[in-house]
Amino acid sequence: LSGCDSGFGQATARHLDIMGFRVFASVLDLQSPGAQELRQSCSTRLTLLQMDLTKTEDIQRVLQHIQAHTNSTGLWGLVNNAGFNDTIADAELSPLSKFRTCMEVNFFGSLELTKGLLPLLRSAGGRIVTVSSPAGDMPFPCLAAYGASKAALSLVMDTFRSELQPWGIKVSLILPGYYKTGTTCDPAFWNLQKQQLLASLPQELLQAYGEDYVEEINQQFIQFMKVAVEDLSAVVNSITEGLLAANPAVRYYPGQGLGIMYFIHRYLPYFVRDLFLKGFFINPKLPRALRREHHNDVKKA
């Protein structure tokens, strides 16, 4: 189970431990508050492992540990939960490095871990449950870097689902609504990210969009965070069902508003979906270069 420092991973590790399972829970930092909390609240069956999904040596060390402890039994389930995003901005304003980091953690890291554990999962005819995002299915405004990585993750897991059927492995995707997890709901974190983004933008882009455009996106996102759901149980239950149900669903959608969102996405014109996503999530103001007062200023000059 990856990404157990906080949020879904931490809550799921605790839940599975209470149910009596032997849980291997990976965390970024063995001394983090989340890791300490798991140590205190869980049984000795739970093993905490340090792993940064961007580091092959970390993944290999975790794979060796799990192999050594499950070789005779195989591994029943893998939960790919670790996820990363630290950019809320238009695709044009998001540095290429941010796209790469999202791909490294959300896609390549999860892919490497999954491939490494497949021999153990095949011998047990087990399960793979992966936490993706509706942002991987739809073009949420200002989430291109994160959404692209989740789109790749969803697709590769769907491919595994089809290819691993003969081995008896069942693969499920979890596409949660908006929940309060980790730094995702800390306004100070996002304010810092906004400052760093503004400092890194080329002058021409800053002129075209305007600093107030980036400020407005950040304000709207912080406002949106206030509706994040604190009770993670719907997601934990979906992950647990993916691991234990005789016939788990291919996709789970825990969270409010996703039914209407996917209905609009599948059955209504694109412009309706785009309007809905802007109304629901972030609706940026016009970039500075497109505003009427800017054109008037240019004419006067």
CSV table of C-alpha atoms in Angstrom, one decimal:
chain,number,residue,atom,x,y,z
A,1,LEU,CA,0.0,0.0,0.0
A,2,SER,CA,1.8,3.2,-1.2
A,3,GLY,CA,1.5,6.7,0.1
A,4,CYS,CA,0.5,6.1,3.7
A,5,ASP,CA,1.9,9.3,5.2
A,6,SER,CA,-1.6,10.8,5.2
A,7,GLY,CA,-5.0,10.7,3.6
A,8,PHE,CA,-6.5,7.7,1.9
A,9,GLY,CA,-3.3,5.6,2.3
A,10,GLN,CA,-3.0,6.1,6.0
A,11,ALA,CA,-6.8,5.6,6.6
A,12,THR,CA,-6.8,2.4,4.5
A,13,ALA,CA,-3.7,0.9,6.2
A,14,ARG,CA,-5.4,1.4,9.6
A,15,HIS,CA,-8.6,-0.1,8.3
A,16,LEU,CA,-7.0,-3.2,6.8
A,17,ASP,CA,-4.9,-3.7,9.9
A,18,ILE,CA,-8.0,-3.6,12.1
A,19,MET,CA,-9.6,-6.2,9.7
A,20,GLY,CA,-6.6,-8.5,10.5
A,21,PHE,CA,-4.6,-8.3,7.4
A,22,ARG,CA,-0.8,-8.2,7.2
A,23,VAL,CA,-0.1,-4.7,5.7
A,24,PHE,CA,3.1,-3.4,4.1
A,25,ALA,CA,2.6,0.4,4.2
A,26,SER,CA,5.0,2.7,2.4
A,27,VAL,CA,5.7,6.3,3.6
A,28,LEU,CA,7.9,9.0,2.3
A,29,ASP,CA,9.3,9.6,5.7
A,30,LEU,CA,9.4,7.1,8.5
A,31,GLN,CA,9.4,9.9,11.1
A,32,SER,CA,6.4,11.8,9.6
A,33,PRO,CA,3.4,12.4,11.9
A,34,GLY,CA,1.4,10.1,9.8
A,35,ALA,CA,4.0,7.3,10.1
A,36,GLN,CA,4.2,7.8,13.9
A,37,GLU,CA,0.4,7.7,14.1
A,38,LEU,CA,0.3,4.3,12.2
A,39,ARG,CA,2.9,2.9,14.5
A,40,GLN,CA,0.9,3.8,17.6
A,41,SER,CA,-2.6,2.9,16.3
A,42,CYS,CA,-1.9,-0.3,14.4
A,43,SER,CA,-0.9,-3.9,15.4
A,44,THR,CA,2.6,-5.4,15.0
A,45,ARG,CA,1.3,-7.0,11.8
A,46,LEU,CA,1.7,-3.7,10.0
A,47,THR,CA,5.2,-3.0,8.5
A,48,LEU,CA,6.2,0.5,7.6
A,49,LEU,CA,8.6,0.9,4.7
A,50,GLN,CA,10.2,4.1,3.5
A,51,MET,CA,9.8,4.7,-0.3
A,52,ASP,CA,10.1,7.6,-2.6
A,53,LEU,CA,8.4,6.6,-5.9
A,54,THR,CA,10.8,8.7,-7.9
A,55,LYS,CA,13.8,6.6,-6.7
A,56,THR,CA,14.3,3.2,-8.3
A,57,GLU,CA,16.6,2.2,-5.4
A,58,ASP,CA,13.7,2.8,-2.9
A,59,ILE,CA,11.3,0.8,-5.0
A,60,GLN,CA,13.8,-2.1,-5.4
A,61,ARG,CA,14.4,-2.1,-1.6
A,62,VAL,CA,10.7,-2.3,-0.9
A,63,LEU,CA,10.2,-5.1,-3.5
A,64,GLN,CA,13.0,-7.1,-2.0
A,65,HIS,CA,11.5,-6.8,1.5
A,66,ILE,CA,8.1,-7.8,0.4
A,67,GLN,CA,9.4,-10.7,-1.7
A,68,ALA,CA,11.4,-12.0,1.3
A,69,HIS,CA,8.3,-12.0,3.5
A,70,THR,CA,5.7,-13.3,1.0
A,71,ASN,CA,7.6,-15.7,-1.2
A,72,SER,CA,5.9,-18.8,0.1
A,73,THR,CA,2.3,-17.2,0.1
A,74,GLY,CA,2.4,-14.8,-2.7
A,75,LEU,CA,0.9,-11.3,-2.3
A,76,TRP,CA,-2.9,-10.9,-2.3
A,77,GLY,CA,-3.2,-7.2,-3.0
A,78,LEU,CA,-1.4,-4.1,-4.2
A,79,VAL,CA,-2.9,-0.6,-3.6
A,80,ASN,CA,-1.3,2.1,-5.7
A,81,ASN,CA,-2.4,5.2,-3.7
A,82,ALA,CA,0.6,7.5,-3.7
A,83,GLY,CA,-0.1,10.7,-5.7
A,84,PHE,CA,1.5,14.1,-6.2
A,85,ASN,CA,0.5,17.5,-7.4
A,86,ASP,CA,1.9,20.9,-6.6
A,87,THR,CA,0.7,23.0,-9.5
A,88,ILE,CA,-2.6,24.8,-10.1
A,89,ALA,CA,-2.1,26.7,-13.3
A,90,ASP,CA,-2.9,26.7,-17.1
A,91,ALA,CA,-0.9,24.2,-19.0
A,92,GLU,CA,1.0,27.0,-20.7
A,93,LEU,CA,2.0,28.5,-17.3
A,94,SER,CA,3.0,25.1,-15.8
A,95,PRO,CA,6.7,24.4,-16.1
A,96,LEU,CA,7.7,21.3,-18.0
A,97,SER,CA,9.4,20.1,-14.8
A,98,LYS,CA,6.0,19.9,-13.0
A,99,PHE,CA,4.6,17.7,-15.8
A,100,ARG,CA,7.7,15.4,-15.4
A,101,THR,CA,7.4,15.2,-11.6
A,102,CYS,CA,3.7,14.3,-11.8
A,103,MET,CA,4.5,11.6,-14.4
A,104,GLU,CA,7.4,10.3,-12.3
A,105,VAL,CA,5.4,9.8,-9.1
A,106,ASN,CA,1.8,9.2,-10.4
A,107,PHE,CA,2.7,7.1,-13.4
A,108,PHE,CA,6.2,5.7,-13.6
A,109,GLY,CA,6.6,5.1,-9.9
A,110,SER,CA,3.3,3.2,-9.7
A,111,LEU,CA,4.1,1.3,-12.9
A,112,GLU,CA,7.5,0.2,-11.6
A,113,LEU,CA,6.1,-0.9,-8.3
A,114,THR,CA,3.2,-2.8,-10.0
A,115,LYS,CA,5.5,-4.6,-12.5
A,116,GLY,CA,7.9,-5.5,-9.7
A,117,LEU,CA,5.1,-7.1,-7.6
A,118,LEU,CA,3.3,-8.9,-10.4
A,119,PRO,CA,5.1,-12.3,-10.0
A,120,LEU,CA,3.9,-12.4,-6.3
A,121,LEU,CA,0.4,-11.2,-7.3
A,122,ARG,CA,0.2,-13.8,-10.1
A,123,SER,CA,1.1,-16.6,-7.8
A,124,ALA,CA,-1.7,-15.6,-5.4
A,125,GLY,CA,-4.3,-14.7,-8.2
A,126,GLY,CA,-4.6,-11.4,-6.3
A,127,ARG,CA,-5.8,-7.8,-6.8
A,128,ILE,CA,-4.5,-4.5,-7.9
A,129,VAL,CA,-6.4,-1.4,-6.8
A,130,THR,CA,-5.2,2.0,-8.0
A,131,VAL,CA,-6.3,5.4,-6.9
A,132,SER,CA,-6.6,7.6,-10.0
A,133,SER,CA,-8.6,10.8,-10.5
A,134,PRO,CA,-11.6,12.1,-12.5
A,135,ALA,CA,-9.0,14.7,-13.6
A,136,GLY,CA,-7.5,11.9,-15.7
A,137,ASP,CA,-10.8,11.6,-17.6
A,138,MET,CA,-11.7,15.2,-18.1
A,139,PRO,CA,-9.9,18.5,-18.7
A,140,PHE,CA,-10.2,20.2,-15.3
A,141,PRO,CA,-9.0,23.8,-15.7
A,142,CYS,CA,-5.5,24.4,-14.3
A,143,LEU,CA,-4.8,20.7,-13.6
A,144,ALA,CA,-3.1,19.6,-16.8
A,145,ALA,CA,0.1,18.3,-15.3
A,146,TYR,CA,-1.7,16.2,-12.6
A,147,GLY,CA,-4.5,15.1,-15.0
A,148,ALA,CA,-2.2,14.0,-17.8
A,149,SER,CA,-0.3,11.7,-15.3
A,150,LYS,CA,-3.5,10.3,-14.0
A,151,ALA,CA,-4.8,9.7,-17.5
A,152,ALA,CA,-1.7,7.7,-18.3
A,153,LEU,CA,-2.1,5.8,-15.0
A,154,SER,CA,-5.8,4.9,-15.6
A,155,LEU,CA,-5.0,3.7,-19.1
A,156,VAL,CA,-2.1,1.5,-18.1
A,157,MET,CA,-4.1,0.0,-15.3
A,158,ASP,CA,-7.0,-0.7,-17.7
A,159,THR,CA,-4.5,-2.5,-19.9
A,160,PHE,CA,-3.3,-4.6,-17.0
A,161,ARG,CA,-6.9,-5.4,-16.2
A,162,SER,CA,-7.4,-6.9,-19.6
A,163,GLU,CA,-4.0,-8.6,-19.9
A,164,LEU,CA,-3.9,-10.1,-16.4
A,165,GLN,CA,-7.4,-11.7,-16.6
A,166,PRO,CA,-6.0,-15.1,-17.6
A,167,TRP,CA,-3.9,-15.1,-14.4
A,168,GLY,CA,-7.0,-14.5,-12.3
A,169,ILE,CA,-5.8,-11.1,-11.2
A,170,LYS,CA,-8.6,-8.5,-10.9
A,171,VAL,CA,-7.7,-4.8,-11.4
A,172,SER,CA,-9.8,-1.9,-10.1
A,173,LEU,CA,-9.6,1.9,-10.4
A,174,ILE,CA,-10.8,4.3,-7.7
A,175,LEU,CA,-11.7,7.8,-9.0
A,176,PRO,CA,-12.5,9.8,-5.8
A,177,GLY,CA,-14.3,13.2,-5.6
A,178,TYR,CA,-12.6,15.9,-3.6
A,179,TYR,CA,-11.4,14.9,-0.2
A,180,LYS,CA,-9.2,16.5,2.5
A,181,THR,CA,-5.9,14.8,2.3
A,182,GLY,CA,-2.3,15.8,3.2
A,183,THR,CA,-1.1,19.2,1.9
A,184,THR,CA,-3.9,19.4,-0.7
A,185,CYS,CA,-5.9,21.4,1.7
A,186,ASP,CA,-3.3,23.7,3.2
A,187,PRO,CA,-3.7,27.3,1.8
A,188,ALA,CA,-0.1,28.2,3.0
A,189,PHE,CA,1.3,25.4,0.8
A,190,TRP,CA,-0.6,26.6,-2.3
A,191,ASN,CA,0.3,30.3,-1.6
A,192,LEU,CA,4.0,29.3,-1.6
A,193,GLN,CA,3.6,27.3,-4.8
A,194,LYS,CA,1.9,30.3,-6.4
A,195,GLN,CA,4.8,32.6,-5.4
A,196,GLN,CA,7.3,30.1,-6.8
A,197,LEU,CA,5.4,29.8,-10.1
A,198,LEU,CA,5.2,33.6,-10.5
A,199,ALA,CA,8.9,33.9,-9.8
A,200,SER,CA,9.7,31.3,-12.5
A,201,LEU,CA,7.5,32.6,-15.3
A,202,PRO,CA,9.1,34.1,-18.3
A,203,GLN,CA,8.4,37.8,-18.6
A,204,GLU,CA,6.5,37.5,-21.8
A,205,LEU,CA,4.1,34.9,-20.3
A,206,LEU,CA,3.6,37.1,-17.1
A,207,GLN,CA,2.8,40.0,-19.4
A,208,ALA,CA,0.3,38.1,-21.5
A,209,TYR,CA,-1.6,36.5,-18.6
A,210,GLY,CA,-1.0,39.0,-15.7
A,211,GLU,CA,0.0,38.3,-12.1
A,212,ASP,CA,-3.6,38.9,-11.1
A,213,TYR,CA,-4.7,36.0,-13.3
A,214,VAL,CA,-2.5,33.6,-11.4
A,215,GLU,CA,-3.6,35.2,-8.1
A,216,GLU,CA,-7.3,34.7,-9.0
A,217,ILE,CA,-6.8,31.0,-9.9
A,218,ASN,CA,-5.1,30.5,-6.5
A,219,GLN,CA,-7.9,32.3,-4.7
A,220,GLN,CA,-10.6,30.2,-6.4
A,221,PHE,CA,-8.7,27.0,-5.7
A,222,ILE,CA,-8.4,27.9,-2.0
A,223,GLN,CA,-12.1,28.6,-2.0
A,224,PHE,CA,-12.8,25.3,-3.6
A,225,MET,CA,-10.8,23.5,-1.0
A,226,LYS,CA,-13.4,24.5,1.6
A,227,VAL,CA,-15.8,22.0,0.1
A,228,ALA,CA,-13.4,19.1,0.5
A,229,VAL,CA,-14.9,16.1,2.3
A,230,GLU,CA,-13.2,15.2,5.6
A,231,ASP,CA,-14.7,11.7,6.0
A,232,LEU,CA,-12.5,9.4,3.9
A,233,SER,CA,-14.6,6.3,4.7
A,234,ALA,CA,-16.2,6.1,1.2
A,235,VAL,CA,-12.8,5.9,-0.5
A,236,VAL,CA,-11.4,3.4,2.1
A,237,ASN,CA,-14.5,1.2,1.6
A,238,SER,CA,-14.1,1.3,-2.2
A,239,ILE,CA,-10.4,0.3,-1.9
A,240,THR,CA,-11.4,-2.5,0.5
A,241,GLU,CA,-14.1,-3.8,-1.8
A,242,GLY,CA,-11.6,-3.7,-4.7
A,243,LEU,CA,-9.3,-5.9,-2.6
A,244,LEU,CA,-11.9,-8.3,-1.2
A,245,ALA,CA,-15.1,-8.5,-3.2
A,246,ALA,CA,-15.6,-11.8,-5.2
A,247,ASN,CA,-16.3,-9.6,-8.3
A,248,PRO,CA,-14.9,-6.1,-7.7
A,249,ALA,CA,-16.0,-3.2,-9.9
A,250,VAL,CA,-13.7,-2.1,-12.7
A,251,ARG,CA,-14.2,1.5,-11.5
A,252,TYR,CA,-15.3,3.0,-8.2
A,253,TYR,CA,-16.5,6.6,-7.9
A,254,PRO,CA,-16.6,7.5,-4.2
A,255,GLY,CA,-17.7,11.1,-3.6
A,256,GLN,CA,-20.5,13.5,-4.3
A,257,GLY,CA,-21.3,15.0,-7.7
A,258,LEU,CA,-19.3,12.5,-9.8
A,259,GLY,CA,-22.4,10.9,-11.3
A,260,ILE,CA,-23.7,14.1,-12.8
A,261,MET,CA,-20.1,15.0,-13.9
A,262,TYR,CA,-19.6,11.8,-15.8
A,263,PHE,CA,-23.1,12.0,-17.3
A,264,ILE,CA,-22.3,15.4,-18.7
A,265,HIS,CA,-18.9,14.2,-19.9
A,266,ARG,CA,-20.3,11.2,-21.7
A,267,TYR,CA,-23.6,12.4,-23.2
A,268,LEU,CA,-23.6,16.2,-23.6
A,269,PRO,CA,-21.5,18.4,-26.0
A,270,TYR,CA,-18.0,19.3,-25.0
A,271,PHE,CA,-18.8,23.0,-24.4
A,272,VAL,CA,-21.4,22.0,-21.8
A,273,ARG,CA,-18.8,19.8,-20.0
A,274,ASP,CA,-16.2,22.6,-20.1
A,275,LEU,CA,-18.7,25.1,-18.7
A,276,PHE,CA,-19.6,22.7,-15.9
A,277,LEU,CA,-16.0,22.0,-15.0
A,278,LYS,CA,-15.3,25.8,-14.8
A,279,GLY,CA,-18.5,26.3,-12.7
A,280,PHE,CA,-17.6,23.4,-10.4
A,281,PHE,CA,-13.9,23.9,-10.1
A,282,ILE,CA,-12.0,27.0,-11.3
A,283,ASN,CA,-13.2,29.6,-13.8
A,284,PRO,CA,-10.2,31.8,-14.6
A,285,LYS,CA,-10.7,35.4,-15.5
A,286,LEU,CA,-9.6,36.6,-19.0
A,287,PRO,CA,-5.8,36.7,-19.4
A,288,ARG,CA,-4.5,40.3,-19.2
A,289,ALA,CA,-3.6,40.6,-23.0
A,290,LEU,CA,-7.3,39.7,-23.9
A,291,ARG,CA,-9.0,42.2,-21.6
A,292,ARG,CA,-10.6,45.3,-23.1
A,293,GLU,CA,-8.9,47.8,-20.7
A,294,HIS,CA,-5.5,46.3,-21.8
A,295,HIS,CA,-6.4,46.9,-25.5
A,296,ASN,CA,-7.4,50.5,-24.7
A,297,ASP,CA,-4.1,51.1,-22.9
A,298,VAL,CA,-2.2,49.7,-25.9
A,299,LYS,CA,-4.2,52.0,-28.2
A,300,LYS,CA,-3.4,55.1,-26.0
A,301,ALA,CA,0.3,54.2,-26.0
